[in-house]
Amino acid sequence: MTAERIDGKAFAALLRERVGALAGQFEQKAGRKAGLAVVLVGEDPASQVYVRSKHKATVAAGMESFEHRLPVDTSEADLLALVEQLNADDAVDGILVQLPLPDHLDEQSVIASISPDKDVDGFHVTNAGRLAVGQNGFVPCTPLGCMMLLTDRLGDLSGLEAVVIGRSNIVGKPMAQLLLDANATVTIAHSRTKDLPSVVKRADIVVAAVGRAEMVKAEWLKEGATVIDVGINRLPPAEGEEKGRLVGDVDYAGAEGIAAAITPVPGGVGPMTIAVLLRNTLVAAHRNAGLEVPQSL
Ligand code: NDP
């Protein structure tokens, strides 16, 4: 068997197109563009790349992008004051504070200061709580993107065995919650799980969100499983390479012979994250403007 490659890049491009079209309709109805504010503190190179691509994608989708770049020594009071100002700004539908923050800033306090109705990253405890009890809120972008890929491929997930490896607040836990809401039978595995290979073996759906290069081996998988690989790991450079290759948490080459479908790294889950961020922002814009959220979002 050669597994089908789940093309997250193509799926994300379609989602961005759809969001772009609906963003145009929103502008006509609301008399303004949907707006996303992104706050970056400091000059972490990876964060700068993420913020730049979020800005470009927001503008390309016909939405307003408000970028706030603050110096690395910004005080918590100043950062909280900016978030307050954005909370009160009617042109801003979504607020994203790029993580990680410099060490002297408390991430939890900063996330808690964002209005839950503008928390398009879905990290606020109110949104985590809404997800847990099945209310409408904002779901973190990466797991929601994984869920879109899964339902696109499998349709109804009822009764399927799903194993999520990793229990972080931004990926593993919300992923498990979404799968449970879709009536899958869900196991959450983590670093203390005993005999992980046999836990993974029973899964029709495996979501790997660990951060360990190619940890999940082909022989752990059940024949015909659908595998979503969230991990992004850079291998040490091989001879003659300037930078090492990017790989996921799953041994892709091996898994291809056993799984029915698998997301590649790169080009799988990664591109979904920004597309879902744009989607969440447009949902926030409709809610903030008192307009009905389009079904196709
Ligand atoms: P965290 O480091 O917060 O969580 C990792 C999880 O993996 C923890 O729950 C940890 O368990 C578990 N774990 C660690 N080692 C093992 C092991 N040997 N066996 C089983 N479980 C283990 O990471 P994130 O959730 O933030 O991210 C996970 C991966 O996804 C990373 O590679 C990250 O780069 C990537 N990522 C990709 C995104 C994308 O857009 N594609 C977005 C976000 C993340 P324990 O809780 O017991 O410590």
Short mmCIF file of C-alpha atoms and ligand atoms in Angstrom, two decimals:
data_model
loop_
_atom_site.label_atom_id
_atom_site.label_comp_id
_atom_site.label_asym_id
_atom_site.label_seq_id
_atom_site.Cartn_x
_atom_site.Cartn_y
_atom_site.Cartn_z
CA MET A 1 0.00 0.00 0.00
CA THR A 2 1.24 3.51 -0.70
CA ALA A 3 -0.50 6.00 1.50
CA GLU A 4 -2.28 8.95 -0.02
CA ARG A 5 -0.40 12.17 0.67
CA ILE A 6 -2.76 14.60 2.38
CA ASP A 7 -1.97 17.88 0.66
CA GLY A 8 -2.38 20.47 3.41
CA LYS A 9 -0.81 23.12 1.24
CA ALA A 10 -3.47 22.76 -1.46
CA PHE A 11 -6.27 22.52 1.12
CA ALA A 12 -4.99 25.65 2.87
CA ALA A 13 -4.82 27.53 -0.44
CA LEU A 14 -8.50 26.71 -1.11
CA LEU A 15 -9.47 27.76 2.41
CA ARG A 16 -7.63 31.05 1.99
CA GLU A 17 -9.41 31.65 -1.31
CA ARG A 18 -12.76 30.98 0.32
CA VAL A 19 -11.93 33.28 3.24
CA GLY A 20 -10.81 35.95 0.76
CA ALA A 21 -14.12 35.81 -1.11
CA LEU A 22 -16.12 35.94 2.12
CA ALA A 23 -13.93 38.76 3.45
CA GLY A 24 -14.99 40.81 0.40
CA GLN A 25 -18.65 40.12 1.15
CA PHE A 26 -18.07 41.04 4.80
CA GLU A 27 -16.59 44.38 3.76
CA GLN A 28 -19.66 45.15 1.64
CA LYS A 29 -22.07 44.29 4.45
CA ALA A 30 -20.15 45.82 7.35
CA GLY A 31 -18.74 48.85 5.53
CA ARG A 32 -15.24 48.02 6.75
CA LYS A 33 -12.64 45.32 6.38
CA ALA A 34 -12.17 42.56 8.92
CA GLY A 35 -9.02 43.34 10.95
CA LEU A 36 -6.31 41.30 12.61
CA ALA A 37 -3.81 42.86 15.03
CA VAL A 38 -0.54 41.02 15.57
CA VAL A 39 1.77 41.99 18.40
CA LEU A 40 5.43 41.02 18.32
CA VAL A 41 7.71 41.75 21.27
CA GLY A 42 11.43 41.50 20.59
CA GLU A 43 13.32 40.22 17.57
CA ASP A 44 13.18 36.44 17.72
CA PRO A 45 14.01 35.47 14.11
CA ALA A 46 11.44 32.65 13.84
CA SER A 47 8.71 34.88 15.29
CA GLN A 48 9.60 37.62 12.82
CA VAL A 49 9.14 35.19 9.94
CA TYR A 50 5.76 34.03 11.32
CA VAL A 51 4.54 37.60 11.85
CA ARG A 52 5.60 38.62 8.35
CA SER A 53 3.78 35.68 6.77
CA LYS A 54 0.66 36.34 8.85
CA HIS A 55 0.70 39.98 7.71
CA LYS A 56 1.07 39.02 4.04
CA ALA A 57 -1.67 36.37 4.24
CA THR A 58 -4.05 38.77 6.01
CA VAL A 59 -3.61 41.46 3.38
CA ALA A 60 -3.87 38.90 0.56
CA ALA A 61 -7.23 37.76 1.98
CA GLY A 62 -8.54 41.33 1.77
CA MET A 63 -8.38 41.98 5.49
CA GLU A 64 -6.73 44.77 7.44
CA SER A 65 -3.47 43.87 9.16
CA PHE A 66 -2.34 45.94 12.15
CA GLU A 67 1.22 45.15 13.15
CA HIS A 68 2.63 46.23 16.49
CA ARG A 69 6.33 45.63 16.96
CA LEU A 70 7.57 46.38 20.45
CA PRO A 71 11.15 46.43 21.76
CA VAL A 72 12.42 43.40 23.65
CA ASP A 73 12.52 45.36 26.95
CA THR A 74 8.84 46.36 26.79
CA SER A 75 7.29 46.25 30.27
CA GLU A 76 4.32 44.03 31.02
CA ALA A 77 2.27 47.13 31.89
CA ASP A 78 2.96 48.64 28.45
CA LEU A 79 2.10 45.38 26.68
CA LEU A 80 -1.13 45.01 28.66
CA ALA A 81 -2.01 48.63 27.87
CA LEU A 82 -1.60 47.94 24.14
CA VAL A 83 -3.81 44.84 24.38
CA GLU A 84 -6.46 46.91 26.21
CA GLN A 85 -6.33 49.49 23.44
CA LEU A 86 -6.77 46.76 20.80
CA ASN A 87 -9.63 45.19 22.80
CA ALA A 88 -11.44 48.54 22.63
CA ASP A 89 -10.70 49.21 18.94
CA ASP A 90 -13.71 48.42 16.72
CA ALA A 91 -11.49 48.04 13.64
CA VAL A 92 -9.71 45.12 15.31
CA ASP A 93 -11.61 41.81 15.21
CA GLY A 94 -8.77 39.48 16.13
CA ILE A 95 -5.74 39.94 18.37
CA LEU A 96 -2.72 37.67 18.30
CA VAL A 97 0.28 38.09 20.57
CA GLN A 98 3.13 36.15 18.99
CA LEU A 99 4.65 33.61 21.39
CA PRO A 100 7.11 32.97 22.91
CA LEU A 101 7.37 36.26 24.79
CA PRO A 102 10.66 37.42 26.34
CA ASP A 103 11.26 35.82 29.75
CA HIS A 104 10.32 38.86 31.85
CA LEU A 105 6.75 38.82 30.46
CA ASP A 106 4.15 36.42 31.81
CA GLU A 107 2.46 34.72 28.85
CA GLN A 108 -0.58 33.64 30.86
CA SER A 109 -1.34 37.18 32.08
CA VAL A 110 -0.95 38.56 28.58
CA ILE A 111 -3.23 35.92 27.02
CA ALA A 112 -5.74 36.50 29.83
CA SER A 113 -5.84 40.20 28.98
CA ILE A 114 -7.05 39.58 25.40
CA SER A 115 -10.82 39.83 25.02
CA PRO A 116 -12.03 36.21 24.52
CA ASP A 117 -14.15 37.45 21.60
CA LYS A 118 -11.00 38.68 19.82
CA ASP A 119 -8.81 35.73 20.86
CA VAL A 120 -8.49 34.22 17.37
CA ASP A 121 -5.63 31.98 18.54
CA GLY A 122 -8.06 30.30 20.95
CA PHE A 123 -5.55 30.31 23.82
CA HIS A 124 -7.66 32.22 26.38
CA VAL A 125 -9.02 30.04 29.22
CA THR A 126 -12.53 31.18 28.33
CA ASN A 127 -12.12 29.71 24.84
CA ALA A 128 -10.48 26.55 26.20
CA GLY A 129 -13.51 26.25 28.51
CA ARG A 130 -15.97 26.89 25.72
CA LEU A 131 -14.34 24.11 23.68
CA ALA A 132 -14.45 21.77 26.69
CA VAL A 133 -18.19 22.27 27.24
CA GLY A 134 -19.13 22.43 23.56
CA GLN A 135 -19.91 26.15 23.26
CA ASN A 136 -19.02 28.36 20.33
CA GLY A 137 -15.69 30.03 20.90
CA PHE A 138 -12.34 30.09 19.15
CA VAL A 139 -10.41 26.86 18.68
CA PRO A 140 -6.60 26.97 18.34
CA CYS A 141 -5.67 27.15 14.67
CA THR A 142 -3.38 24.12 14.33
CA PRO A 143 -5.76 21.48 15.78
CA LEU A 144 -8.72 23.00 13.96
CA GLY A 145 -6.71 22.76 10.73
CA CYS A 146 -5.93 19.09 11.49
CA MET A 147 -9.61 18.46 12.07
CA MET A 148 -10.51 20.01 8.72
CA LEU A 149 -8.03 17.71 6.96
CA LEU A 150 -9.39 14.68 8.80
CA THR A 151 -13.06 15.33 8.10
CA ASP A 152 -12.28 16.19 4.49
CA ARG A 153 -10.69 12.79 4.09
CA LEU A 154 -12.75 10.58 6.37
CA GLY A 155 -16.13 12.30 6.58
CA ASP A 156 -17.89 11.02 9.70
CA LEU A 157 -15.41 10.13 12.46
CA SER A 158 -18.01 8.47 14.71
CA GLY A 159 -16.69 5.45 16.54
CA LEU A 160 -13.19 5.64 15.09
CA GLU A 161 -10.27 5.05 17.46
CA ALA A 162 -8.12 8.18 17.63
CA VAL A 163 -4.79 8.50 19.41
CA VAL A 164 -3.36 11.97 19.98
CA ILE A 165 0.31 11.93 21.01
CA GLY A 166 1.05 15.11 22.98
CA ARG A 167 -1.06 17.01 25.50
CA SER A 168 -0.08 20.66 25.10
CA ASN A 169 -2.73 23.35 25.55
CA ILE A 170 -2.24 24.59 22.01
CA VAL A 171 -2.25 21.31 20.08
CA GLY A 172 -2.78 17.99 21.89
CA LYS A 173 -5.59 18.87 24.31
CA PRO A 174 -7.78 20.87 21.91
CA MET A 175 -7.16 18.22 19.22
CA ALA A 176 -8.44 15.50 21.55
CA GLN A 177 -11.46 17.63 22.42
CA LEU A 178 -12.34 18.16 18.77
CA LEU A 179 -12.05 14.45 18.03
CA LEU A 180 -14.26 13.67 21.01
CA ASP A 181 -16.84 16.20 19.81
CA ALA A 182 -16.78 14.35 16.48
CA ASN A 183 -17.63 11.13 18.36
CA ALA A 184 -14.26 9.43 17.97
CA THR A 185 -12.99 7.26 20.83
CA VAL A 186 -10.01 9.27 21.97
CA THR A 187 -6.80 8.37 23.78
CA ILE A 188 -4.29 11.06 24.71
CA ALA A 189 -0.73 9.76 24.95
CA HIS A 190 2.24 11.67 26.42
CA SER A 191 5.75 11.21 27.75
CA ARG A 192 4.57 8.99 30.63
CA THR A 193 2.45 6.70 28.47
CA LYS A 194 3.45 3.06 28.84
CA ASP A 195 4.04 1.05 25.69
CA LEU A 196 3.22 3.82 23.22
CA PRO A 197 3.61 1.53 20.17
CA SER A 198 0.73 -0.69 21.31
CA VAL A 199 -1.45 2.35 22.09
CA VAL A 200 -0.80 3.73 18.60
CA LYS A 201 -1.44 0.31 17.05
CA ARG A 202 -5.17 0.45 17.77
CA ALA A 203 -5.66 3.86 16.19
CA ASP A 204 -7.63 4.50 13.02
CA ILE A 205 -6.48 8.11 13.38
CA VAL A 206 -3.06 9.10 14.74
CA VAL A 207 -2.26 12.74 15.47
CA ALA A 208 1.39 13.18 16.42
CA ALA A 209 2.20 16.48 18.20
CA VAL A 210 5.37 15.75 20.12
CA GLY A 211 8.34 17.58 18.63
CA ARG A 212 10.62 14.53 18.25
CA ALA A 213 11.97 13.79 14.80
CA GLU A 214 10.48 10.64 13.24
CA MET A 215 9.66 9.13 16.63
CA VAL A 216 6.54 7.29 15.45
CA LYS A 217 7.67 4.23 13.53
CA ALA A 218 5.87 2.55 10.66
CA GLU A 219 5.48 -0.71 12.60
CA TRP A 220 3.55 1.10 15.37
CA LEU A 221 0.75 1.94 12.93
CA LYS A 222 -2.36 -0.04 12.18
CA GLU A 223 -2.74 -0.93 8.52
CA GLY A 224 -4.93 1.69 6.85
CA ALA A 225 -4.60 4.34 9.58
CA THR A 226 -4.90 8.05 8.77
CA VAL A 227 -1.89 9.92 10.13
CA ILE A 228 -1.71 13.64 10.87
CA ASP A 229 1.82 14.74 11.63
CA VAL A 230 1.95 18.08 13.45
CA GLY A 231 5.61 17.92 14.41
CA ILE A 232 8.16 20.25 12.88
CA ASN A 233 11.72 19.16 13.59
CA ARG A 234 14.95 20.15 11.93
CA LEU A 235 17.49 17.38 11.55
CA PRO A 236 21.18 18.18 11.96
CA PRO A 237 22.66 19.06 8.55
CA ALA A 238 23.94 16.07 6.57
CA GLU A 239 27.28 16.37 4.84
CA GLY A 240 27.20 19.07 2.19
CA GLU A 241 23.93 20.54 3.50
CA GLU A 242 23.83 24.04 4.93
CA LYS A 243 20.66 23.40 6.93
CA GLY A 244 19.24 20.09 8.07
CA ARG A 245 16.01 18.74 6.57
CA LEU A 246 12.63 19.45 8.15
CA VAL A 247 10.86 16.29 9.28
CA GLY A 248 7.76 15.48 11.28
CA ASP A 249 7.20 13.28 14.33
CA VAL A 250 6.39 10.30 12.10
CA ASP A 251 8.77 8.25 9.97
CA TYR A 252 7.06 9.31 6.73
CA ALA A 253 8.91 6.99 4.37
CA GLY A 254 8.10 3.91 6.47
CA ALA A 255 4.54 4.99 7.31
CA GLU A 256 3.72 5.41 3.62
CA GLY A 257 3.75 1.63 3.27
CA ILE A 258 1.23 1.04 6.09
CA ALA A 259 -1.04 4.07 6.47
CA ALA A 260 -3.93 4.84 4.15
CA ALA A 261 -3.16 8.55 4.22
CA ILE A 262 -0.58 10.81 5.83
CA THR A 263 0.32 14.49 5.95
CA PRO A 264 3.86 15.31 4.77
CA VAL A 265 6.23 17.67 6.59
CA PRO A 266 6.56 20.28 5.24
CA GLY A 267 3.37 20.87 3.24
CA GLY A 268 0.86 19.14 5.52
CA VAL A 269 -0.42 20.67 8.74
CA GLY A 270 1.92 23.70 8.68
CA PRO A 271 0.15 25.70 5.93
CA MET A 272 -3.24 25.07 7.57
CA THR A 273 -2.36 27.10 10.66
CA ILE A 274 -2.32 30.54 9.01
CA ALA A 275 -5.31 29.70 6.80
CA VAL A 276 -7.33 28.84 9.93
CA LEU A 277 -6.12 32.01 11.64
CA LEU A 278 -7.63 34.01 8.76
CA ARG A 279 -10.80 31.95 9.03
CA ASN A 280 -11.04 32.58 12.78
CA THR A 281 -10.50 36.31 12.24
CA LEU A 282 -13.33 36.47 9.72
CA VAL A 283 -15.59 34.55 12.10
CA ALA A 284 -14.70 37.07 14.84
CA ALA A 285 -15.44 39.94 12.46
CA HIS A 286 -18.94 38.61 11.71
CA ARG A 287 -19.69 38.12 15.40
CA ASN A 288 -18.32 41.55 16.33
CA ALA A 289 -20.39 43.19 13.60
CA GLY A 290 -23.53 41.28 14.62
CA LEU A 291 -23.65 39.46 11.26
CA GLU A 292 -24.42 35.79 10.77
CA VAL A 293 -21.26 33.68 10.33
CA PRO A 294 -21.36 32.12 6.82
CA GLN A 295 -21.87 28.33 6.90
CA SER A 296 -18.94 27.76 4.55
CA LEU A 297 -16.48 29.18 7.08
P1 NDP B 1 4.97 20.69 23.54
O1 NDP B 1 6.43 20.55 23.75
O2 NDP B 1 4.22 21.73 24.29
O3 NDP B 1 4.28 19.28 23.85
C1 NDP B 1 4.85 18.09 23.44
C2 NDP B 1 4.05 16.93 23.97
O4 NDP B 1 4.69 15.73 23.55
C3 NDP B 1 3.96 16.88 25.49
O5 NDP B 1 2.64 16.64 25.88
C4 NDP B 1 4.89 15.72 25.87
O6 NDP B 1 4.45 14.97 26.98
C5 NDP B 1 4.80 14.84 24.64
N1 NDP B 1 5.99 14.00 24.52
C6 NDP B 1 7.28 14.37 24.64
N2 NDP B 1 8.08 13.31 24.48
C7 NDP B 1 7.29 12.24 24.30
C8 NDP B 1 7.52 10.85 24.10
N3 NDP B 1 8.75 10.35 24.07
N4 NDP B 1 6.46 10.04 23.95
C9 NDP B 1 5.22 10.53 23.98
N5 NDP B 1 4.92 11.84 24.15
C10 NDP B 1 5.95 12.68 24.32
O7 NDP B 1 4.79 20.85 21.97
P2 NDP B 1 3.59 21.48 21.08
O8 NDP B 1 2.32 20.77 21.36
O9 NDP B 1 3.64 22.95 21.17
O10 NDP B 1 4.13 21.10 19.63
C11 NDP B 1 4.34 19.76 19.24
C12 NDP B 1 5.00 19.74 17.88
O11 NDP B 1 4.15 20.36 16.93
C13 NDP B 1 6.33 20.51 17.78
O12 NDP B 1 7.18 19.85 16.87
C14 NDP B 1 5.92 21.85 17.20
O13 NDP B 1 6.99 22.45 16.47
C15 NDP B 1 4.81 21.42 16.28
N6 NDP B 1 3.84 22.48 16.02
C16 NDP B 1 3.50 22.68 14.72
C17 NDP B 1 2.58 23.64 14.38
C18 NDP B 1 2.21 23.80 12.96
O14 NDP B 1 1.74 24.83 12.56
N7 NDP B 1 2.36 22.78 12.13
C19 NDP B 1 1.97 24.51 15.40
C20 NDP B 1 2.31 24.13 16.75
C21 NDP B 1 3.23 23.17 17.03
P3 NDP B 1 4.42 15.55 28.49
O15 NDP B 1 3.20 16.43 28.53
O16 NDP B 1 4.28 14.35 29.33
O17 NDP B 1 5.68 16.31 28.67
#
